[in-house]
């Protein structure tokens, strides 16, 4: 699924991995907010992020949880409950893939509310693309590329974003750099 860095839906329902990847860099999160992005979660997503027992509880995981709690206290990452009809939709989706309830609830809620779904999980991305318009299925690296394309991120930003992301044991360095270069390439072509 090719990503168009010239377009990004600013209103999106995020799953757990996307929340952690956006929050893994204060600069990335701040630029996304400044660009008008509004990410939300389902109550299942909040449970997975903040309450679900973990096999290992690293300092990086605790820091990401602190960042999410602080962002929520500032009115970001609002959470929404699903109604019975939504839960039935999740039940149907659940039969199709082995995904978490948070990912399935996020897909169902995004589809219902006609918002984008932000995920960095390949299986969730594939399933979402089968039940909603593919341009409404987005990733955190796509967000990076779009922020570069619109001029919110530049050469002086990407190194710090990648470093902070890696410091919190997040896995997307390669994809952030690829989308950074794609954003710069498309920005150059659009200006010429």
GROMACS .gro file of C-alpha atoms in nm:
model
  192
    1UNK     CA    1   0.000   0.000   0.000
    2UNK     CA    2   0.176   0.316  -0.121
    3UNK     CA    3   0.163   0.619   0.105
    4UNK     CA    4   0.102   0.964  -0.039
    5UNK     CA    5   0.295   1.210   0.179
    6UNK     CA    6   0.109   1.504   0.027
    7UNK     CA    7  -0.207   1.393   0.206
    8UNK     CA    8  -0.271   1.297   0.569
    9UNK     CA    9  -0.608   1.276   0.744
   10UNK     CA   10  -0.567   1.487   1.057
   11UNK     CA   11  -0.853   1.326   1.248
   12UNK     CA   12  -0.765   0.966   1.329
   13UNK     CA   13  -0.830   0.682   1.570
   14UNK     CA   14  -0.497   0.537   1.681
   15UNK     CA   15  -0.411   0.192   1.807
   16UNK     CA   16  -0.161   0.124   2.085
   17UNK     CA   17   0.152   0.090   1.871
   18UNK     CA   18   0.075   0.414   1.686
   19UNK     CA   19   0.018   0.598   2.014
   20UNK     CA   20   0.357   0.481   2.142
   21UNK     CA   21   0.531   0.570   1.815
   22UNK     CA   22   0.382   0.921   1.801
   23UNK     CA   23   0.463   0.982   2.167
   24UNK     CA   24   0.812   0.835   2.132
   25UNK     CA   25   0.932   1.177   2.020
   26UNK     CA   26   0.817   1.495   2.187
   27UNK     CA   27   0.907   1.687   1.870
   28UNK     CA   28   0.705   1.455   1.645
   29UNK     CA   29   0.405   1.473   1.878
   30UNK     CA   30   0.434   1.851   1.911
   31UNK     CA   31   0.460   1.908   1.536
   32UNK     CA   32   0.163   1.679   1.474
   33UNK     CA   33  -0.049   1.878   1.722
   34UNK     CA   34   0.071   2.209   1.572
   35UNK     CA   35  -0.028   2.083   1.225
   36UNK     CA   36  -0.382   2.019   1.348
   37UNK     CA   37  -0.371   1.644   1.403
   38UNK     CA   38  -0.616   1.506   1.655
   39UNK     CA   39  -0.567   1.146   1.758
   40UNK     CA   40  -0.819   0.955   1.964
   41UNK     CA   41  -0.846   0.609   2.115
   42UNK     CA   42  -1.122   0.369   2.195
   43UNK     CA   43  -1.166   0.266   2.557
   44UNK     CA   44  -1.010  -0.067   2.456
   45UNK     CA   45  -0.707   0.126   2.332
   46UNK     CA   46  -0.679   0.316   2.661
   47UNK     CA   47  -0.699  -0.014   2.849
   48UNK     CA   48  -0.418  -0.163   2.640
   49UNK     CA   49  -0.201   0.146   2.682
   50UNK     CA   50  -0.251   0.220   3.049
   51UNK     CA   51  -0.409  -0.070   3.236
   52UNK     CA   52  -0.340  -0.403   3.067
   53UNK     CA   53  -0.084  -0.607   3.266
   54UNK     CA   54   0.253  -0.633   3.092
   55UNK     CA   55   0.500  -0.918   3.091
   56UNK     CA   56   0.783  -0.667   3.123
   57UNK     CA   57   0.752  -0.314   3.250
   58UNK     CA   58   1.056  -0.127   3.122
   59UNK     CA   59   1.147   0.233   3.195
   60UNK     CA   60   1.075   0.314   2.829
   61UNK     CA   61   0.722   0.170   2.863
   62UNK     CA   62   0.663   0.366   3.184
   63UNK     CA   63   0.785   0.686   3.015
   64UNK     CA   64   0.546   0.636   2.723
   65UNK     CA   65   0.261   0.579   2.968
   66UNK     CA   66   0.355   0.902   3.150
   67UNK     CA   67   0.354   1.090   2.820
   68UNK     CA   68   0.011   0.951   2.731
   69UNK     CA   69  -0.131   1.043   3.072
   70UNK     CA   70   0.010   1.397   3.037
   71UNK     CA   71  -0.126   1.433   2.683
   72UNK     CA   72  -0.469   1.310   2.794
   73UNK     CA   73  -0.463   1.559   3.083
   74UNK     CA   74  -0.412   1.830   2.819
   75UNK     CA   75  -0.716   1.714   2.623
   76UNK     CA   76  -0.531   1.503   2.364
   77UNK     CA   77  -0.590   1.135   2.287
   78UNK     CA   78  -0.955   1.149   2.393
   79UNK     CA   79  -1.119   0.811   2.431
   80UNK     CA   80  -1.453   0.691   2.301
   81UNK     CA   81  -1.668   0.397   2.399
   82UNK     CA   82  -1.820   0.162   2.148
   83UNK     CA   83  -2.187   0.073   2.147
   84UNK     CA   84  -2.333  -0.277   2.107
   85UNK     CA   85  -2.344  -0.248   1.728
   86UNK     CA   86  -1.976  -0.149   1.722
   87UNK     CA   87  -1.887  -0.446   1.942
   88UNK     CA   88  -2.069  -0.679   1.704
   89UNK     CA   89  -1.860  -0.527   1.423
   90UNK     CA   90  -1.548  -0.601   1.631
   91UNK     CA   91  -1.670  -0.959   1.671
   92UNK     CA   92  -1.697  -0.998   1.296
   93UNK     CA   93  -1.354  -0.846   1.242
   94UNK     CA   94  -1.204  -1.064   1.514
   95UNK     CA   95  -1.287  -1.379   1.318
   96UNK     CA   96  -1.079  -1.252   1.028
   97UNK     CA   97  -0.743  -1.184   1.197
   98UNK     CA   98  -0.557  -1.244   1.519
   99UNK     CA   99  -0.547  -0.881   1.636
  100UNK     CA  100  -0.591  -0.723   1.977
  101UNK     CA  101  -0.929  -0.589   2.087
  102UNK     CA  102  -0.777  -0.239   2.082
  103UNK     CA  103  -0.680  -0.268   1.715
  104UNK     CA  104  -1.014  -0.420   1.619
  105UNK     CA  105  -1.210  -0.160   1.816
  106UNK     CA  106  -1.001   0.116   1.657
  107UNK     CA  107  -1.079  -0.011   1.307
  108UNK     CA  108  -1.450  -0.045   1.385
  109UNK     CA  109  -1.472   0.301   1.543
  110UNK     CA  110  -1.270   0.469   1.268
  111UNK     CA  111  -1.490   0.311   1.004
  112UNK     CA  112  -1.811   0.405   1.187
  113UNK     CA  113  -1.708   0.768   1.241
  114UNK     CA  114  -1.540   0.804   0.900
  115UNK     CA  115  -1.208   0.890   1.057
  116UNK     CA  116  -0.868   0.763   0.956
  117UNK     CA  117  -0.716   0.467   1.139
  118UNK     CA  118  -0.355   0.516   1.250
  119UNK     CA  119  -0.160   0.193   1.303
  120UNK     CA  120   0.194   0.067   1.267
  121UNK     CA  121   0.093  -0.299   1.288
  122UNK     CA  122   0.104  -0.467   0.946
  123UNK     CA  123  -0.182  -0.709   1.016
  124UNK     CA  124  -0.407  -0.431   1.148
  125UNK     CA  125  -0.317  -0.216   0.850
  126UNK     CA  126  -0.401  -0.497   0.608
  127UNK     CA  127  -0.735  -0.572   0.773
  128UNK     CA  128  -0.830  -0.204   0.793
  129UNK     CA  129  -0.757  -0.166   0.422
  130UNK     CA  130  -1.012  -0.439   0.346
  131UNK     CA  131  -1.298  -0.274   0.539
  132UNK     CA  132  -1.235   0.097   0.479
  133UNK     CA  133  -1.091   0.325   0.212
  134UNK     CA  134  -0.716   0.264   0.195
  135UNK     CA  135  -0.637   0.639   0.207
  136UNK     CA  136  -0.796   0.634   0.553
  137UNK     CA  137  -0.541   0.379   0.678
  138UNK     CA  138  -0.229   0.563   0.793
  139UNK     CA  139   0.098   0.502   0.976
  140UNK     CA  140   0.328   0.703   1.199
  141UNK     CA  141   0.602   0.707   0.931
  142UNK     CA  142   0.338   0.846   0.692
  143UNK     CA  143   0.277   1.122   0.948
  144UNK     CA  144   0.651   1.197   0.947
  145UNK     CA  145   0.657   1.217   0.566
  146UNK     CA  146   0.353   1.444   0.559
  147UNK     CA  147   0.499   1.677   0.824
  148UNK     CA  148   0.814   1.704   0.612
  149UNK     CA  149   0.608   1.764   0.297
  150UNK     CA  150   0.411   2.050   0.454
  151UNK     CA  151   0.729   2.204   0.597
  152UNK     CA  152   0.669   2.129   0.965
  153UNK     CA  153   0.977   1.904   0.986
  154UNK     CA  154   1.314   1.965   0.829
  155UNK     CA  155   1.677   1.856   0.836
  156UNK     CA  156   1.726   1.987   1.187
  157UNK     CA  157   1.436   1.783   1.327
  158UNK     CA  158   1.466   1.430   1.195
  159UNK     CA  159   1.784   1.332   1.380
  160UNK     CA  160   1.637   1.424   1.718
  161UNK     CA  161   1.308   1.252   1.641
  162UNK     CA  162   1.483   0.930   1.543
  163UNK     CA  163   1.718   0.943   1.843
  164UNK     CA  164   1.439   0.994   2.096
  165UNK     CA  165   1.232   0.724   1.922
  166UNK     CA  166   1.520   0.477   1.952
  167UNK     CA  167   1.592   0.579   2.312
  168UNK     CA  168   1.243   0.459   2.400
  169UNK     CA  169   1.304   0.123   2.229
  170UNK     CA  170   1.069   0.193   1.938
  171UNK     CA  171   1.134   0.011   1.607
  172UNK     CA  172   1.058   0.256   1.326
  173UNK     CA  173   1.388   0.437   1.260
  174UNK     CA  174   1.427   0.296   0.909
  175UNK     CA  175   1.069   0.384   0.813
  176UNK     CA  176   1.092   0.733   0.965
  177UNK     CA  177   1.405   0.800   0.758
  178UNK     CA  178   1.248   0.656   0.439
  179UNK     CA  179   0.941   0.873   0.478
  180UNK     CA  180   1.153   1.176   0.567
  181UNK     CA  181   1.337   1.137   0.235
  182UNK     CA  182   1.009   1.076   0.050
  183UNK     CA  183   0.859   1.389   0.206
  184UNK     CA  184   1.162   1.594   0.101
  185UNK     CA  185   1.152   1.447  -0.252
  186UNK     CA  186   0.781   1.522  -0.296
  187UNK     CA  187   0.818   1.869  -0.146
  188UNK     CA  188   1.096   1.946  -0.394
  189UNK     CA  189   0.889   1.819  -0.686
  190UNK     CA  190   0.583   2.017  -0.574
  191UNK     CA  191   0.784   2.340  -0.548
  192UNK     CA  192   0.951   2.302  -0.886
   0.00000   0.00000   0.00000
